[in-house]
PDB file of N, CA and C in Angstrom:
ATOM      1  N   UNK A   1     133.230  89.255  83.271  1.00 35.00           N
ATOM      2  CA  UNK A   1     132.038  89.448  84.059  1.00 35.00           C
ATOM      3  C   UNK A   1     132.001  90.889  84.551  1.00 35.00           C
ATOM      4  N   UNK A   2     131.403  91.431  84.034  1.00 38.00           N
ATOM      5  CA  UNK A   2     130.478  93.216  84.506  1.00 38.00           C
ATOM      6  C   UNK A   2     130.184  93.080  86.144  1.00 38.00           C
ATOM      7  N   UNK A   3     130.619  93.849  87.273  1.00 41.00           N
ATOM      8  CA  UNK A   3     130.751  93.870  88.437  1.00 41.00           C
ATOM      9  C   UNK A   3     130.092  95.756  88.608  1.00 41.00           C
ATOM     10  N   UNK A   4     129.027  95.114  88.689  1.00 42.00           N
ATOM     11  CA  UNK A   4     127.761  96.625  89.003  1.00 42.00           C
ATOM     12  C   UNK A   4     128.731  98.026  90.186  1.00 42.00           C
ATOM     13  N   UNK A   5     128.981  99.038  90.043  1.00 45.00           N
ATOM     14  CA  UNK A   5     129.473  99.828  90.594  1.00 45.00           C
ATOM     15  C   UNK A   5     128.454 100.677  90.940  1.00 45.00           C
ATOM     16  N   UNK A   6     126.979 100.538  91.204  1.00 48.00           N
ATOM     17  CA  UNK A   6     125.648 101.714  91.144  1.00 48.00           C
ATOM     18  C   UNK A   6     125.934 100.816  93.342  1.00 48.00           C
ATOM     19  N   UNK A   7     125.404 102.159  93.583  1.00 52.00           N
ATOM     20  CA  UNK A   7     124.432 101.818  94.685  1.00 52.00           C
ATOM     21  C   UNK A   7     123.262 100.256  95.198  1.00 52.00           C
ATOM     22  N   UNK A   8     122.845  99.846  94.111  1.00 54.00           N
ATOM     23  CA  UNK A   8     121.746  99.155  93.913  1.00 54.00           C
ATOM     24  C   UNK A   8     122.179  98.251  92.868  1.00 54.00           C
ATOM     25  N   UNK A   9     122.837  98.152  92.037  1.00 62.00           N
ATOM     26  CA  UNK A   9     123.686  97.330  91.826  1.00 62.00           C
ATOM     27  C   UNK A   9     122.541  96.418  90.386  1.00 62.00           C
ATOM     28  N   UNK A  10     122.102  97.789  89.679  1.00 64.00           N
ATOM     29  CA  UNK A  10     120.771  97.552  88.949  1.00 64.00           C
ATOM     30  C   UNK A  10     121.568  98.377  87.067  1.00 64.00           C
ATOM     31  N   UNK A  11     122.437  99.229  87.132  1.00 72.00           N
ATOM     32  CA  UNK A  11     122.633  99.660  86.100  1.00 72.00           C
ATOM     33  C   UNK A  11     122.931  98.556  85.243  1.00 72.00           C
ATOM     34  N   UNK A  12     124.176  97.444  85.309  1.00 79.00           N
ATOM     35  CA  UNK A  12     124.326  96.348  84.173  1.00 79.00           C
ATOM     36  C   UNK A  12     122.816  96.070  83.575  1.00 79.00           C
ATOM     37  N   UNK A  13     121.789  95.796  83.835  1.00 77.00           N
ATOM     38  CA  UNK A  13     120.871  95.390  83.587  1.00 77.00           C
ATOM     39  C   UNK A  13     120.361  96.331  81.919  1.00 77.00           C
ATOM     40  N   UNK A  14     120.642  97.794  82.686  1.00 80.00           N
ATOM     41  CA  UNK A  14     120.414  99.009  80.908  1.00 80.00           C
ATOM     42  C   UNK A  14     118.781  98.413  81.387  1.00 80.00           C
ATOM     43  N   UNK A  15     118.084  98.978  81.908  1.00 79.00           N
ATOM     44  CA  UNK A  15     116.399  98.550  82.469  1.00 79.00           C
ATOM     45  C   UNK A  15     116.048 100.241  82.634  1.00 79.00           C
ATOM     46  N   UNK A  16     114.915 100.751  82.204  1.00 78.00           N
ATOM     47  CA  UNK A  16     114.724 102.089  82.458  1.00 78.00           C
ATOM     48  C   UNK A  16     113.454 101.747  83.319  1.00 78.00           C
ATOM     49  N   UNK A  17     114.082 101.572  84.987  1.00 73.00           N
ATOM     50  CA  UNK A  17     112.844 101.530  85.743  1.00 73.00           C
ATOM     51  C   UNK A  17     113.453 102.100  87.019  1.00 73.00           C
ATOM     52  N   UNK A  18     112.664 102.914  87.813  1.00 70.00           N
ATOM     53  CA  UNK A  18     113.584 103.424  89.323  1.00 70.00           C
ATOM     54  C   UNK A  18     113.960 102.425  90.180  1.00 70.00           C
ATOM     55  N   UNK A  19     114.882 103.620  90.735  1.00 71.00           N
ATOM     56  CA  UNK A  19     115.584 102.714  92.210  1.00 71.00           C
ATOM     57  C   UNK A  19     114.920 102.610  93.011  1.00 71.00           C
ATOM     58  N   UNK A  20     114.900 101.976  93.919  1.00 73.00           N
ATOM     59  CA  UNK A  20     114.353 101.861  95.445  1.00 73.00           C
ATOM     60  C   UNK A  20     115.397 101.777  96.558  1.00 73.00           C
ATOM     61  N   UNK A  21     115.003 102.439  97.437  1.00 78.00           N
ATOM     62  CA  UNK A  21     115.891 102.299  98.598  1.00 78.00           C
ATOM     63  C   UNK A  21     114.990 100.962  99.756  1.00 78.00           C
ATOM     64  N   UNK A  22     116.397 100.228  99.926  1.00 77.00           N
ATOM     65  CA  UNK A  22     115.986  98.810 100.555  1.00 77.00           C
ATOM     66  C   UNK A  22     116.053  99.171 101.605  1.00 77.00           C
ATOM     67  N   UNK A  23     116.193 100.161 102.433  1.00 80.00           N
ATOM     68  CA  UNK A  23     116.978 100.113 103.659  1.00 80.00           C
ATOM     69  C   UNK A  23     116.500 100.134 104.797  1.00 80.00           C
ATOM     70  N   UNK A  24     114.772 100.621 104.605  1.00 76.00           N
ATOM     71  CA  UNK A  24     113.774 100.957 105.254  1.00 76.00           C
ATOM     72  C   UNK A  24     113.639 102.191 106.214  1.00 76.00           C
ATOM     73  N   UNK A  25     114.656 103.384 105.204  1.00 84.00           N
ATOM     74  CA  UNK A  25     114.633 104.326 106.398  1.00 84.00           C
ATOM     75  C   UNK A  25     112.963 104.788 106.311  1.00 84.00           C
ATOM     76  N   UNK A  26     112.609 105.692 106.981  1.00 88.00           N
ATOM     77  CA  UNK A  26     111.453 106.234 107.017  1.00 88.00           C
ATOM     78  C   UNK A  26     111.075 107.215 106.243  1.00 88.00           C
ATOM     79  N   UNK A  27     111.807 108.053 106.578  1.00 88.00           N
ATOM     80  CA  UNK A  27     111.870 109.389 105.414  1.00 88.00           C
ATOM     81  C   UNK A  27     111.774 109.259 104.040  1.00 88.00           C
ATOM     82  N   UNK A  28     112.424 108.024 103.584  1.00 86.00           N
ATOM     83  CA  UNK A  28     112.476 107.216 102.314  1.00 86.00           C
ATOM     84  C   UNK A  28     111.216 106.610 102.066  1.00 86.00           C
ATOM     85  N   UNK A  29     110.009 105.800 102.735  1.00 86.00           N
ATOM     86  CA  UNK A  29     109.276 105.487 102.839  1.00 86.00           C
ATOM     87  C   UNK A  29     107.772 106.619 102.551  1.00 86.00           C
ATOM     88  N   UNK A  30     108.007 107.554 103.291  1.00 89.00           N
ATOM     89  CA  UNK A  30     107.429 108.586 103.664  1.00 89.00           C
ATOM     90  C   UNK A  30     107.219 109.104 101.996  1.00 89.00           C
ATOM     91  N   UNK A  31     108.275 109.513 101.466  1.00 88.00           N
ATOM     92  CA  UNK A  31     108.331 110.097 100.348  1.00 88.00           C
ATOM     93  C   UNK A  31     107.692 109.193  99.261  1.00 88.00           C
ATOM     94  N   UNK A  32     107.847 108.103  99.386  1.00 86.00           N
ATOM     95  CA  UNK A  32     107.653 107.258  98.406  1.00 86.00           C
ATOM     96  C   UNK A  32     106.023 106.781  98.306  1.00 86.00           C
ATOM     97  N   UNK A  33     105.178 106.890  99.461  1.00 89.00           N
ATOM     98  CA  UNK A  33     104.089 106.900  99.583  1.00 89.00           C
ATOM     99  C   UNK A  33     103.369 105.564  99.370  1.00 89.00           C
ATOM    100  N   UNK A  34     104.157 104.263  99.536  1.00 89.00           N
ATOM    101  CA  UNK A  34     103.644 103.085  99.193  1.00 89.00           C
ATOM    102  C   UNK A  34     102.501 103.109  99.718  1.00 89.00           C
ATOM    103  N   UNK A  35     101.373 101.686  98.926  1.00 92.00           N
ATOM    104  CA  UNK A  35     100.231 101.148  99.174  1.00 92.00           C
ATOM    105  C   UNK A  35     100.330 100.069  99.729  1.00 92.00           C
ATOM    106  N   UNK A  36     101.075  99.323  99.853  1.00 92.00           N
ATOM    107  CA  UNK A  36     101.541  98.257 100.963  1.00 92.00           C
ATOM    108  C   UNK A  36     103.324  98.553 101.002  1.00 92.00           C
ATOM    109  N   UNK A  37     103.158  98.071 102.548  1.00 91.00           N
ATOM    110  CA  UNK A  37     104.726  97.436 102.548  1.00 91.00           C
ATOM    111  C   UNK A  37     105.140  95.977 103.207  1.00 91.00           C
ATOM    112  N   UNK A  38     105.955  95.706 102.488  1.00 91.00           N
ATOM    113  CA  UNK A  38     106.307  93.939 102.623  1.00 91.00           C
ATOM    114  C   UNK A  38     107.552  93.792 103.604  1.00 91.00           C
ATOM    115  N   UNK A  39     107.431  92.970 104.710  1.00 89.00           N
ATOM    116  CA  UNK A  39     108.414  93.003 105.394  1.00 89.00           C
ATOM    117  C   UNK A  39     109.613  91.655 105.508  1.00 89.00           C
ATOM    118  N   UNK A  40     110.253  91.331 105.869  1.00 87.00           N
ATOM    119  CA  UNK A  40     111.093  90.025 106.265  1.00 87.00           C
ATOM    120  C   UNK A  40     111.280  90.367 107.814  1.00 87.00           C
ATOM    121  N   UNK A  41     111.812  89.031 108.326  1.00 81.00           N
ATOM    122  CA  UNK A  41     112.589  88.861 109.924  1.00 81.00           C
ATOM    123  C   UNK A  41     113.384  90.100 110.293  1.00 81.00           C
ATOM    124  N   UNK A  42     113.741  90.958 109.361  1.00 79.00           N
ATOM    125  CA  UNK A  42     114.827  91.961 109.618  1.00 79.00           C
ATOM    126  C   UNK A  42     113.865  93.148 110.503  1.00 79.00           C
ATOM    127  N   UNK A  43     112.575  92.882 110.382  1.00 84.00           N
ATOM    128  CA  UNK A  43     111.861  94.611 110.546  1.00 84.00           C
ATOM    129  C   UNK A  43     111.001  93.963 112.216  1.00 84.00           C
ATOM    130  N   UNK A  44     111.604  94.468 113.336  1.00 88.00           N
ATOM    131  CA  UNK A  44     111.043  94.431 114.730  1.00 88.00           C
ATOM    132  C   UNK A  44     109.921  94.456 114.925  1.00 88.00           C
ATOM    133  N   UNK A  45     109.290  94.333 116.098  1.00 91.00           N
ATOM    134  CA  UNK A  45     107.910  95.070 116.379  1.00 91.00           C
ATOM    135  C   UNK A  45     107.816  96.484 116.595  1.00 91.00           C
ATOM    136  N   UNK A  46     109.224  97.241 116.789  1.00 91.00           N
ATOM    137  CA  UNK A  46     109.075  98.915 116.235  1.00 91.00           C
ATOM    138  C   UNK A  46     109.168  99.277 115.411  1.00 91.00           C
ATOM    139  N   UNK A  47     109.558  98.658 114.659  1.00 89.00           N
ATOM    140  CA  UNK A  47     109.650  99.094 113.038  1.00 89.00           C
ATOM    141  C   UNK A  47     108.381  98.658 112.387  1.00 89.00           C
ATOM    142  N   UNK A  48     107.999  97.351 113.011  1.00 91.00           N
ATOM    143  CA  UNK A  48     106.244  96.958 112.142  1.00 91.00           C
ATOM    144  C   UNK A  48     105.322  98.357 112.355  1.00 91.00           C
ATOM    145  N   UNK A  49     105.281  98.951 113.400  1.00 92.00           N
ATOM    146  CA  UNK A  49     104.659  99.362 114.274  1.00 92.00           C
ATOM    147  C   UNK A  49     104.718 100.772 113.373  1.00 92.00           C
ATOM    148  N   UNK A  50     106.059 101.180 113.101  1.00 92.00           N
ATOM    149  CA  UNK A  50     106.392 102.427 112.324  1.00 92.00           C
ATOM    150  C   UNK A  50     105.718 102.179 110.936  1.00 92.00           C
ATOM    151  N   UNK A  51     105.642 101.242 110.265  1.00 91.00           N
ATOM    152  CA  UNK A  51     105.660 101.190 108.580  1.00 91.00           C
ATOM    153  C   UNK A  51     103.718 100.914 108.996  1.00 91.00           C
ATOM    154  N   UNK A  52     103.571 100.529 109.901  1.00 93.00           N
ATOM    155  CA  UNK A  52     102.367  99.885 109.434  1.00 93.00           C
ATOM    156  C   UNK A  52     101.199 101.555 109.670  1.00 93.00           C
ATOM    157  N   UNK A  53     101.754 102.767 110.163  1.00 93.00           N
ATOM    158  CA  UNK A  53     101.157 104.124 110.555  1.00 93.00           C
ATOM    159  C   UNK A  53     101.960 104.743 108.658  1.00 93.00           C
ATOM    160  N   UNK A  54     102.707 104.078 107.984  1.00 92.00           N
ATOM    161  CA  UNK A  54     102.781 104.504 106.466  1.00 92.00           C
ATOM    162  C   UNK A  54     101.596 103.963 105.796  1.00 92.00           C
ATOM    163  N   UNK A  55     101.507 103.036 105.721  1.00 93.00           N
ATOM    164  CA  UNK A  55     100.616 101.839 104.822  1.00 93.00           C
ATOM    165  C   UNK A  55     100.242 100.186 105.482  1.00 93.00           C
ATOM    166  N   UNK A  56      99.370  99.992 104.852  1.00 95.00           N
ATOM    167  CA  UNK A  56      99.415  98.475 105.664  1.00 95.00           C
ATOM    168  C   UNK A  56     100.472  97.625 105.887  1.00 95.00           C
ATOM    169  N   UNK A  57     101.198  97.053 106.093  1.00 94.00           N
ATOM    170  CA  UNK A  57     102.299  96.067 106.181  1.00 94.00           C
ATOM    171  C   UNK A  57     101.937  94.764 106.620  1.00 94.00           C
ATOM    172  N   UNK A  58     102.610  94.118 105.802  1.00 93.00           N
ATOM    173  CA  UNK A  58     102.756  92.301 105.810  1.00 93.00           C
ATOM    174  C   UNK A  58     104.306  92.018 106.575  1.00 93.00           C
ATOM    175  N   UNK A  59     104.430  91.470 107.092  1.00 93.00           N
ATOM    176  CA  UNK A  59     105.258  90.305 107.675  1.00 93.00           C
ATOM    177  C   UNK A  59     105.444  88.997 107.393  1.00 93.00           C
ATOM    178  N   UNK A  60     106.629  88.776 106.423  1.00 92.00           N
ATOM    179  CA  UNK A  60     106.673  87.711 105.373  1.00 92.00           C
ATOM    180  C   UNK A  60     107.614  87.039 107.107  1.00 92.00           C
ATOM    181  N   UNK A  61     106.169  85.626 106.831  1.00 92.00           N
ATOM    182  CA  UNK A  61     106.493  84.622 107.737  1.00 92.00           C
ATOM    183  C   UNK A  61     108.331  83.720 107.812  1.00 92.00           C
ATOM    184  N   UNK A  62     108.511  83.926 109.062  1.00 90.00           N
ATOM    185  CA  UNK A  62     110.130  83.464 109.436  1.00 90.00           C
ATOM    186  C   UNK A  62     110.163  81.961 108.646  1.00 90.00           C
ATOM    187  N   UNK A  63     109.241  81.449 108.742  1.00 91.00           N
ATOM    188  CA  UNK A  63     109.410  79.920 107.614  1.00 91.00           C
ATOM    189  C   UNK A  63     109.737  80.225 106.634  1.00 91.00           C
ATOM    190  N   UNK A  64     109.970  81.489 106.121  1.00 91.00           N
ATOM    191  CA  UNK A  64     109.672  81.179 104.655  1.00 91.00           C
ATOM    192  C   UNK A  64     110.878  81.797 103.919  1.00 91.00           C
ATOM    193  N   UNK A  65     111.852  82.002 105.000  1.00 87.00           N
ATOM    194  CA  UNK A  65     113.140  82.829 104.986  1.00 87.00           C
ATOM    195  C   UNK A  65     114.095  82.096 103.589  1.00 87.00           C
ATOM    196  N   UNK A  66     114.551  80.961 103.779  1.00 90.00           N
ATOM    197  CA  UNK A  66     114.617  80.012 102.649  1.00 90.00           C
ATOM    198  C   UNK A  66     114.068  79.285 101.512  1.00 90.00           C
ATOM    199  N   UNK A  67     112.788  80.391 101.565  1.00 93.00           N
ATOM    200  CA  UNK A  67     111.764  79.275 101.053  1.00 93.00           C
ATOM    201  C   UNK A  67     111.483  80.119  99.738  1.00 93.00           C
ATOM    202  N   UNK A  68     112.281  80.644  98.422  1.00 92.00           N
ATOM    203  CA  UNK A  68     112.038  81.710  97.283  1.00 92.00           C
ATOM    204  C   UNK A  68     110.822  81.603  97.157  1.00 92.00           C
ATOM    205  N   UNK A  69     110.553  80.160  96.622  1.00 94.00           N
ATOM    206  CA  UNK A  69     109.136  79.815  95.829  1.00 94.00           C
ATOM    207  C   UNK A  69     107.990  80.266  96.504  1.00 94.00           C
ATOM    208  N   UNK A  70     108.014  80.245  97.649  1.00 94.00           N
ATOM    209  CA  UNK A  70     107.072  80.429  99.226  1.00 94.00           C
ATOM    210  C   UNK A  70     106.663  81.719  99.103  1.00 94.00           C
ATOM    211  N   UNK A  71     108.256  82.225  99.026  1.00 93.00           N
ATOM    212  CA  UNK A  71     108.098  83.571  99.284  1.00 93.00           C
ATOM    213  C   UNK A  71     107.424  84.949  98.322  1.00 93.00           C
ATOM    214  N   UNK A  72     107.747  83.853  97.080  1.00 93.00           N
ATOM    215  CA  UNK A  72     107.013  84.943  95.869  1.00 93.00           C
ATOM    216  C   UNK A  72     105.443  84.440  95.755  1.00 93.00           C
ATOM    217  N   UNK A  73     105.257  83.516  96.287  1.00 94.00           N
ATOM    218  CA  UNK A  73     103.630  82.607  96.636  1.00 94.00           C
ATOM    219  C   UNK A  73     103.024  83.923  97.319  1.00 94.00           C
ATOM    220  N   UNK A  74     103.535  84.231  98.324  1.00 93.00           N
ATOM    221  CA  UNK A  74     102.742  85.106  98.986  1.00 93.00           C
ATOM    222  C   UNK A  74     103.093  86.661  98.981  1.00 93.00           C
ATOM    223  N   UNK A  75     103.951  86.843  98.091  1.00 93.00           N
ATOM    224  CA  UNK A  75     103.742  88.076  98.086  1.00 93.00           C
ATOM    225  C   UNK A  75     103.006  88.560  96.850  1.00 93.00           C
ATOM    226  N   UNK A  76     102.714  87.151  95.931  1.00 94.00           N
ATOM    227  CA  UNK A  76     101.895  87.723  94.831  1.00 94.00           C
ATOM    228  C   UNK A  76     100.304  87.157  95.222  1.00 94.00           C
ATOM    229  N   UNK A  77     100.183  86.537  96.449  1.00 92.00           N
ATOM    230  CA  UNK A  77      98.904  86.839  97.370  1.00 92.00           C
ATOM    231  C   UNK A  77      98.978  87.819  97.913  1.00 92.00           C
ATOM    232  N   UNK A  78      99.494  88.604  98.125  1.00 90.00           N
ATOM    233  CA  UNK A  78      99.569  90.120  98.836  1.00 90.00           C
ATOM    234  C   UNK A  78      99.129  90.841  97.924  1.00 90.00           C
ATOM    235  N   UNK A  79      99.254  90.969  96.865  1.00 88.00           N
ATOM    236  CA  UNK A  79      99.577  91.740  95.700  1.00 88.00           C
ATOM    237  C   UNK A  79      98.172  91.871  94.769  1.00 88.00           C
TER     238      UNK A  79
END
């Protein structure tokens, strides 16, 4: 079993598509210039508050934390 040594943990794959940084710094964001951004439970009301003066932002509902199927439901209603 191949045990990914990248940052992102995307090279095994051999996929010629970019990285993304998950991490939500800003500066990272900033640069990247998204048209939406998608959030989880992890991102505060200062951080909504920050991303949403980048681009619009969604707040993927706390129900739906466990919920994959849910969760790709609505983000390809977002989308």
């Amino acid at each position: 079993m191949h045990c990914p040594t990248d940052d992102f943990g995307q090279d095994y794959l051999n996929l010629d598509v970019p990285l993304f940084d998950i991490t939500g710094r800003m500066e990272v964001l900033l640069q990247a210039n998204p048209d939406l951004i998608i959030v989880d439970g992890g991102a505060d009301a200062e951080k909504y508050e920050q991303y949403s003066k980048v681009a619009p932002t969604y707040k993927l509902p706390d129900e739906l934390r466990n919920d994959t199927m849910g969760r790709l439901k609505t983000i390809a209603w977002c989308v």
